[in-house]
CSV table of C-alpha atoms and ligand atoms in Angstrom, one decimal:
chain,number,residue,atom,x,y,z
A,1,MET,CA,-41.2,-19.4,-70.1
A,2,PHE,CA,-38.6,-18.8,-67.4
A,3,GLN,CA,-35.2,-19.8,-68.6
A,4,MET,CA,-32.6,-20.2,-65.9
A,5,THR,CA,-29.1,-19.2,-66.9
A,6,ARG,CA,-26.5,-21.9,-66.4
A,7,LEU,CA,-24.8,-19.7,-63.7
A,8,ALA,CA,-28.0,-19.3,-61.7
A,9,ALA,CA,-28.7,-23.0,-61.9
A,10,THR,CA,-25.3,-23.9,-60.7
A,11,ALA,CA,-25.6,-21.3,-57.8
A,12,MET,CA,-29.0,-22.8,-56.9
A,13,MET,CA,-27.6,-26.3,-56.9
A,14,ALA,CA,-24.7,-25.3,-54.7
A,15,ALA,CA,-27.0,-23.6,-52.3
A,16,ALA,CA,-29.3,-26.7,-52.2
A,17,MET,CA,-26.3,-28.9,-51.5
A,18,MET,CA,-25.1,-26.6,-48.7
A,19,ILE,CA,-28.5,-26.6,-47.1
A,20,GLY,CA,-28.6,-30.4,-47.5
A,21,SER,CA,-25.3,-31.0,-45.9
A,22,ALA,CA,-25.9,-28.5,-43.1
A,23,SER,CA,-29.2,-30.0,-42.1
A,24,ALA,CA,-27.7,-33.5,-42.4
A,25,GLN,CA,-25.1,-32.9,-39.8
A,26,THR,CA,-26.2,-33.6,-36.2
A,27,VAL,CA,-24.2,-32.3,-33.3
A,28,LEU,CA,-24.3,-34.5,-30.2
A,29,ARG,CA,-23.3,-33.0,-26.8
A,30,SER,CA,-21.3,-35.2,-24.4
A,31,SER,CA,-20.7,-34.4,-20.8
A,32,ASP,CA,-17.7,-35.2,-18.5
A,33,THR,CA,-16.9,-33.9,-15.0
A,34,HIS,CA,-13.2,-34.0,-15.7
A,35,PRO,CA,-11.0,-31.3,-17.3
A,36,ASP,CA,-9.8,-31.3,-20.8
A,37,GLY,CA,-7.0,-33.8,-21.5
A,38,TYR,CA,-8.3,-36.3,-18.8
A,39,PRO,CA,-8.3,-39.8,-20.2
A,40,THR,CA,-12.1,-40.1,-20.3
A,41,VAL,CA,-12.5,-36.8,-22.1
A,42,GLU,CA,-9.9,-37.7,-24.6
A,43,ALA,CA,-11.4,-41.2,-25.2
A,44,VAL,CA,-14.8,-39.6,-26.0
A,45,LYS,CA,-13.1,-37.1,-28.3
A,46,TYR,CA,-11.6,-40.1,-30.1
A,47,PHE,CA,-15.0,-41.8,-30.2
A,48,GLY,CA,-16.2,-38.5,-31.9
A,49,GLU,CA,-13.5,-38.7,-34.5
A,50,LEU,CA,-14.5,-42.3,-35.3
A,51,ILE,CA,-18.1,-41.4,-35.6
A,52,LYS,CA,-17.4,-38.4,-37.8
A,53,GLU,CA,-15.2,-40.6,-40.1
A,54,ARG,CA,-17.5,-43.6,-40.2
A,55,THR,CA,-20.7,-41.6,-40.8
A,56,GLY,CA,-19.1,-39.4,-43.4
A,57,GLY,CA,-19.5,-36.3,-41.1
A,58,ARG,CA,-23.2,-36.7,-40.6
A,59,TYR,CA,-22.6,-36.8,-36.8
A,60,VAL,CA,-20.3,-34.6,-34.8
A,61,VAL,CA,-19.6,-35.1,-31.1
A,62,GLU,CA,-18.8,-32.1,-28.9
A,63,VAL,CA,-17.3,-32.9,-25.5
A,64,TYR,CA,-18.3,-30.5,-22.7
A,65,HIS,CA,-15.6,-31.2,-20.1
A,66,SER,CA,-15.1,-29.8,-16.6
A,67,ALA,CA,-18.8,-30.3,-15.6
A,68,GLN,CA,-19.9,-27.5,-17.9
A,69,LEU,CA,-23.2,-29.3,-18.4
A,70,GLY,CA,-23.6,-30.0,-14.6
A,71,GLN,CA,-22.5,-32.3,-11.8
A,72,GLU,CA,-22.9,-36.0,-12.5
A,73,ALA,CA,-26.1,-36.7,-10.7
A,74,ASP,CA,-27.9,-33.9,-12.6
A,75,THR,CA,-26.4,-35.0,-16.0
A,76,ILE,CA,-28.0,-38.4,-15.5
A,77,GLU,CA,-31.5,-36.7,-15.5
A,78,GLN,CA,-30.5,-34.6,-18.5
A,79,VAL,CA,-29.5,-37.7,-20.4
A,80,ARG,CA,-32.7,-39.5,-19.6
A,81,THR,CA,-34.8,-36.6,-20.9
A,82,GLY,CA,-32.6,-36.2,-24.0
A,83,VAL,CA,-31.2,-32.7,-23.1
A,84,ILE,CA,-27.7,-34.2,-23.2
A,85,ASP,CA,-27.0,-36.8,-25.8
A,86,LEU,CA,-23.9,-38.5,-24.4
A,87,ASN,CA,-22.3,-38.8,-21.0
A,88,ARG,CA,-19.2,-40.3,-19.6
A,89,ILE,CA,-19.8,-40.9,-15.9
A,90,SER,CA,-18.9,-43.1,-13.0
A,91,MET,CA,-21.2,-46.1,-12.3
A,92,GLY,CA,-21.7,-44.9,-8.7
A,93,PRO,CA,-24.3,-42.2,-9.4
A,94,PHE,CA,-26.3,-44.8,-11.4
A,95,ASN,CA,-26.7,-47.1,-8.3
A,96,GLY,CA,-30.0,-45.7,-7.2
A,97,LEU,CA,-31.5,-46.0,-10.6
A,98,ILE,CA,-30.1,-49.3,-12.1
A,99,PRO,CA,-29.6,-52.2,-9.6
A,100,GLU,CA,-27.1,-54.0,-11.9
A,101,THR,CA,-24.7,-51.0,-11.5
A,102,THR,CA,-24.4,-51.6,-7.8
A,103,VAL,CA,-22.5,-54.9,-8.3
A,104,PRO,CA,-19.4,-53.4,-9.9
A,105,SER,CA,-19.6,-50.6,-7.4
A,106,LEU,CA,-19.1,-52.9,-4.4
A,107,PRO,CA,-15.9,-52.5,-2.4
A,108,TYR,CA,-13.3,-55.1,-3.3
A,109,ILE,CA,-15.5,-56.8,-5.9
A,110,PHE,CA,-12.6,-56.8,-8.3
A,111,ARG,CA,-9.3,-58.3,-7.3
A,112,SER,CA,-7.4,-55.9,-9.5
A,113,VAL,CA,-7.8,-53.4,-12.3
A,114,GLU,CA,-7.0,-56.2,-14.8
A,115,HIS,CA,-9.8,-58.3,-13.3
A,116,ALA,CA,-12.2,-55.3,-13.7
A,117,ARG,CA,-11.1,-54.8,-17.3
A,118,LYS,CA,-11.6,-58.4,-18.2
A,119,VAL,CA,-15.1,-58.6,-16.6
A,120,MET,CA,-16.4,-55.3,-18.0
A,121,THR,CA,-15.3,-56.0,-21.6
A,122,GLY,CA,-16.7,-59.5,-21.5
A,123,PRO,CA,-20.3,-61.0,-21.5
A,124,ILE,CA,-20.9,-59.7,-17.9
A,125,GLY,CA,-20.1,-56.2,-19.0
A,126,ASP,CA,-22.4,-56.5,-21.9
A,127,GLU,CA,-25.2,-57.7,-19.6
A,128,ILE,CA,-24.7,-54.7,-17.4
A,129,LEU,CA,-24.7,-52.3,-20.3
A,130,ALA,CA,-28.0,-53.8,-21.5
A,131,ALA,CA,-29.5,-53.1,-18.0
A,132,PHE,CA,-29.3,-49.3,-18.7
A,133,GLU,CA,-31.9,-49.3,-21.6
A,134,PRO,CA,-35.1,-49.7,-19.6
A,135,HIS,CA,-34.1,-46.5,-17.7
A,136,GLY,CA,-33.9,-44.4,-20.8
A,137,VAL,CA,-30.1,-44.7,-21.2
A,138,ILE,CA,-28.1,-46.7,-23.7
A,139,GLY,CA,-24.9,-48.2,-22.2
A,140,LEU,CA,-22.2,-48.0,-24.9
A,141,ALA,CA,-19.0,-49.0,-23.2
A,142,PHE,CA,-17.1,-49.2,-19.9
A,143,TYR,CA,-13.9,-47.3,-19.4
A,144,ASP,CA,-11.3,-47.8,-16.6
A,145,GLY,CA,-11.5,-45.7,-13.5
A,146,GLY,CA,-8.6,-47.4,-11.7
A,147,ALA,CA,-8.7,-48.0,-8.0
A,148,ARG,CA,-10.0,-45.5,-5.5
A,149,SER,CA,-8.3,-45.0,-2.1
A,150,PHE,CA,-8.9,-42.7,0.9
A,151,TYR,CA,-7.1,-39.4,1.3
A,152,ASN,CA,-7.4,-36.8,4.0
A,153,SER,CA,-6.0,-33.6,5.5
A,154,LYS,CA,-5.4,-34.9,9.0
A,155,LYS,CA,-3.1,-37.8,9.3
A,156,PRO,CA,-1.4,-40.8,7.6
A,157,ILE,CA,-3.7,-43.9,7.5
A,158,ASN,CA,-1.6,-46.9,8.4
A,159,SER,CA,-4.4,-49.3,9.2
A,160,ALA,CA,-8.1,-49.6,8.6
A,161,ALA,CA,-8.6,-48.6,12.3
A,162,ASP,CA,-7.1,-45.2,11.7
A,163,LEU,CA,-10.2,-44.2,9.7
A,164,GLU,CA,-12.4,-44.4,12.7
A,165,GLY,CA,-14.2,-41.1,13.6
A,166,MET,CA,-13.1,-39.4,10.4
A,167,LYS,CA,-15.4,-37.8,7.9
A,168,PHE,CA,-15.2,-38.6,4.2
A,169,ARG,CA,-17.0,-37.4,1.1
A,170,VAL,CA,-18.4,-40.1,-1.1
A,171,MET,CA,-20.2,-40.2,-4.4
A,172,GLN,CA,-24.0,-40.1,-4.2
A,173,SER,CA,-24.8,-43.8,-3.6
A,174,ASP,CA,-25.9,-45.6,-0.5
A,175,ILE,CA,-23.3,-48.3,-1.0
A,176,PHE,CA,-20.5,-45.8,-0.5
A,177,VAL,CA,-22.2,-44.3,2.6
A,178,ASP,CA,-22.4,-47.8,4.1
A,179,MET,CA,-18.9,-48.7,3.1
A,180,VAL,CA,-17.4,-45.7,5.0
A,181,GLY,CA,-19.8,-46.4,7.9
A,182,ALA,CA,-18.5,-50.0,8.1
A,183,LEU,CA,-15.0,-48.6,8.7
A,184,GLY,CA,-16.2,-46.6,11.6
A,185,ALA,CA,-16.0,-43.3,9.7
A,186,ALA,CA,-18.8,-40.9,8.6
A,187,ALA,CA,-19.7,-40.4,5.0
A,188,THR,CA,-21.0,-37.2,3.4
A,189,PRO,CA,-22.3,-37.7,-0.1
A,190,MET,CA,-21.6,-34.6,-2.2
A,191,PRO,CA,-20.9,-33.6,-5.8
A,192,TYR,CA,-17.3,-33.9,-7.0
A,193,GLY,CA,-17.1,-30.2,-7.7
A,194,GLU,CA,-17.6,-29.4,-4.0
A,195,VAL,CA,-14.9,-31.7,-2.6
A,196,TYR,CA,-12.0,-29.3,-2.8
A,197,SER,CA,-13.7,-26.6,-0.8
A,198,GLY,CA,-15.2,-29.2,1.5
A,199,ILE,CA,-11.8,-30.3,2.6
A,200,GLU,CA,-10.3,-26.8,2.6
A,201,THR,CA,-13.0,-25.5,5.0
A,202,GLY,CA,-12.9,-28.6,7.1
A,203,VAL,CA,-16.5,-29.7,6.4
A,204,ILE,CA,-15.0,-33.1,5.6
A,205,ASP,CA,-11.6,-34.6,6.5
A,206,GLY,CA,-11.1,-36.1,3.1
A,207,ALA,CA,-12.5,-38.1,0.2
A,208,GLU,CA,-11.5,-41.1,-1.8
A,209,ASN,CA,-10.5,-41.4,-5.4
A,210,ASN,CA,-7.9,-42.6,-7.9
A,211,PHE,CA,-4.6,-40.8,-8.5
A,212,PRO,CA,-5.7,-39.0,-11.7
A,213,SER,CA,-8.8,-37.4,-9.9
A,214,TYR,CA,-6.8,-36.7,-6.7
A,215,ASP,CA,-4.3,-34.9,-8.8
A,216,THR,CA,-6.4,-33.1,-11.5
A,217,ALA,CA,-9.1,-31.9,-9.2
A,218,LYS,CA,-6.3,-30.5,-7.0
A,219,HIS,CA,-7.5,-32.4,-3.9
A,220,ALA,CA,-3.8,-33.2,-3.2
A,221,GLU,CA,-3.3,-29.6,-2.4
A,222,VAL,CA,-5.6,-29.8,0.6
A,223,ALA,CA,-5.4,-33.5,1.6
A,224,LYS,CA,-1.8,-34.6,1.7
A,225,TYR,CA,-2.3,-38.1,3.2
A,226,TYR,CA,-3.2,-40.8,0.6
A,227,SER,CA,-3.6,-44.4,1.8
A,228,LEU,CA,-3.4,-47.0,-0.9
A,229,ASP,CA,-6.2,-49.3,0.4
A,230,GLU,CA,-7.8,-49.5,-3.1
A,231,HIS,CA,-11.3,-50.2,-1.7
A,232,LEU,CA,-13.2,-49.5,-4.9
A,233,ILE,CA,-12.6,-50.2,-8.6
A,234,VAL,CA,-15.7,-48.6,-10.0
A,235,PRO,CA,-15.8,-48.7,-13.8
A,236,GLU,CA,-16.6,-45.5,-15.7
A,237,VAL,CA,-19.4,-45.8,-18.2
A,238,PHE,CA,-20.1,-44.1,-21.5
A,239,VAL,CA,-23.8,-43.8,-22.2
A,240,MET,CA,-26.2,-42.2,-24.7
A,241,SER,CA,-29.6,-40.8,-24.2
A,242,LYS,CA,-32.2,-43.3,-25.5
A,243,ALA,CA,-34.1,-40.3,-26.9
A,244,SER,CA,-31.0,-39.5,-29.1
A,245,TRP,CA,-30.3,-43.2,-29.8
A,246,ASP,CA,-33.8,-43.8,-31.1
A,247,LYS,CA,-33.3,-41.1,-33.8
A,248,LEU,CA,-30.3,-43.1,-35.3
A,249,SER,CA,-30.9,-45.6,-38.0
A,250,PRO,CA,-30.0,-49.2,-37.1
A,251,GLU,CA,-26.9,-48.9,-39.2
A,252,ASP,CA,-25.8,-45.8,-37.4
A,253,GLN,CA,-26.6,-47.4,-34.0
A,254,ALA,CA,-24.2,-50.2,-35.0
A,255,ILE,CA,-21.5,-47.7,-35.9
A,256,PHE,CA,-22.0,-45.9,-32.5
A,257,ARG,CA,-21.7,-49.1,-30.6
A,258,GLN,CA,-18.6,-50.2,-32.4
A,259,ALA,CA,-16.9,-46.8,-32.1
A,260,ALA,CA,-17.5,-46.8,-28.4
A,261,LYS,CA,-16.0,-50.3,-28.0
A,262,ASP,CA,-13.1,-49.2,-30.2
A,263,SER,CA,-12.4,-46.2,-28.0
A,264,VAL,CA,-11.8,-48.4,-24.9
A,265,ALA,CA,-8.3,-49.5,-25.8
A,266,ARG,CA,-7.4,-45.8,-26.3
A,267,GLN,CA,-8.8,-44.9,-22.9
A,268,TRP,CA,-6.9,-47.7,-21.2
A,269,GLU,CA,-3.6,-46.6,-22.7
A,270,LEU,CA,-4.2,-43.0,-21.7
A,271,TRP,CA,-5.4,-44.1,-18.3
A,272,ASP,CA,-2.3,-46.1,-17.5
A,273,ALA,CA,-0.1,-43.2,-18.5
A,274,GLN,CA,-2.2,-40.8,-16.4
A,275,VAL,CA,-2.1,-42.9,-13.3
A,276,GLU,CA,1.7,-42.9,-13.3
A,277,LYS,CA,1.9,-39.3,-14.2
A,278,SER,CA,-0.5,-38.2,-11.5
A,279,ARG,CA,1.1,-40.3,-8.9
A,280,ALA,CA,4.5,-38.7,-9.7
A,281,ILE,CA,2.9,-35.2,-9.5
A,282,VAL,CA,1.3,-35.7,-6.1
A,283,GLU,CA,4.4,-37.3,-4.7
A,284,ALA,CA,6.6,-34.5,-5.9
A,285,SER,CA,4.2,-31.9,-4.4
A,286,GLY,CA,4.5,-33.5,-1.0
A,287,SER,CA,1.7,-36.1,-0.6
A,288,THR,CA,2.5,-38.9,1.7
A,289,ILE,CA,1.4,-42.3,0.4
A,290,THR,CA,0.9,-45.1,2.9
A,291,THR,CA,0.1,-48.8,2.1
A,292,PRO,CA,-2.1,-50.2,4.9
A,293,ASP,CA,-2.9,-53.9,5.1
A,294,LYS,CA,-6.0,-54.5,2.9
A,295,GLN,CA,-7.4,-57.5,4.7
A,296,PRO,CA,-9.1,-55.6,7.6
A,297,PHE,CA,-10.7,-53.3,5.0
A,298,ILE,CA,-12.0,-56.3,3.0
A,299,ASP,CA,-13.3,-58.1,6.2
A,300,ALA,CA,-15.1,-54.9,7.2
A,301,MET,CA,-17.2,-54.9,4.0
A,302,LYS,CA,-19.2,-58.0,4.8
A,303,PRO,CA,-22.3,-56.0,6.1
A,304,VAL,CA,-22.2,-53.9,3.0
A,305,TYR,CA,-22.6,-57.0,0.8
A,306,ASN,CA,-25.3,-58.4,3.1
A,307,LYS,CA,-27.3,-55.2,2.9
A,308,HIS,CA,-26.9,-54.5,-0.8
A,309,VAL,CA,-26.8,-57.9,-2.4
A,310,THR,CA,-30.1,-59.5,-1.5
A,311,ASP,CA,-31.7,-60.0,-4.9
A,312,PRO,CA,-30.8,-63.5,-6.3
A,313,ARG,CA,-30.0,-61.9,-9.7
A,314,LEU,CA,-27.4,-59.6,-8.1
A,315,LYS,CA,-26.0,-62.4,-5.9
A,316,ASP,CA,-25.5,-64.4,-9.1
A,317,LEU,CA,-23.8,-61.5,-10.7
A,318,VAL,CA,-21.4,-61.1,-7.7
A,319,ALA,CA,-20.6,-64.9,-7.9
A,320,ARG,CA,-19.9,-64.8,-11.6
A,321,ILE,CA,-17.6,-61.8,-11.3
A,322,GLN,CA,-15.7,-63.4,-8.5
A,323,ALA,CA,-15.4,-66.6,-10.5
A,324,THR,CA,-13.9,-64.8,-13.5
A,325,GLU,CA,-10.2,-65.6,-13.7
B,1,LIG,C1,-13.9,-39.9,-10.6
B,1,LIG,C2,-14.8,-40.3,-11.7
B,1,LIG,C3,-15.8,-39.3,-11.9
B,1,LIG,C4,-16.5,-39.0,-10.6
B,1,LIG,C5,-15.6,-38.7,-9.5
B,1,LIG,C6,-16.3,-38.6,-8.2
B,1,LIG,O1,-12.9,-40.9,-10.4
B,1,LIG,O2,-14.0,-40.5,-12.9
B,1,LIG,O3,-16.7,-39.7,-12.9
B,1,LIG,O4,-17.4,-40.0,-10.3
B,1,LIG,O5,-14.6,-39.7,-9.4
B,1,LIG,O6,-15.7,-39.0,-7.2
B,1,LIG,O7,-17.3,-38.0,-8.1
């Protein structure tokens, strides 16, 4: 009979353990359009650390920043089919797919960033997260995307009327096209990665975004006039492919949900610091920041609401957000 030496047995056991642990580690790929170091990228990395720790290393998250896995609209499809496991993305590109995401994407729906944070981390936020699931996507948490304002290469914007006749890039959603149209300007939906060259070549006069994006995507180099009209506070969302989610045990699903929620405070802290830092950078590099009266902008948005909020469910959602103190 074959007698295994003690050494051979130990070596075999070690090999079996190695195979065991290697096959038990699942690598999850996460997409983000922003560069390394951006608050959303760092928040997802932090989520990854929590996951690794809380699952004893069975799951590892790799963050592919700088749109390495594609522009946002394309990554949504890849998440739905399970090609990408995780995605940090704006709510805007989800508007065509998930009606509930249109409400927090409405201009001036939130009174302030604080109002948005409160709503999106409360029961209304959870309700909107749940609305992702029938579309093959698990909503895990909302991050802060600050307030978006218009910027352009042509002239300072001192009032809403100054936008008339100008051409702005918007994210790919009808709400934003109508929002710009309601201000007498023309909207060109295009991927984020094409905005810089779009402004540089004059295809568009400008775009709209928060200070961190305006700064880190270098749009401030080609569009020096930033007007603090803060027309949108569109939350960022962190999602998982339902195909990947369904492979997790219920216990691991709970760990993932909790870790995502636990990464929110980290993102907010990084976000606040980045807004200040980016604003200082663009000001130092010569951007002119104007502060037009917001009321005419707000008043101009009535037709956008009338067109996009017709479903009673969405109307109710709007009313509940507005009623949140
Ligand atoms: C940023 C947002 C991105 C992307 C981008 C855009 O503020 O964080 O997810 O949506 O805006 O305008 O495309």
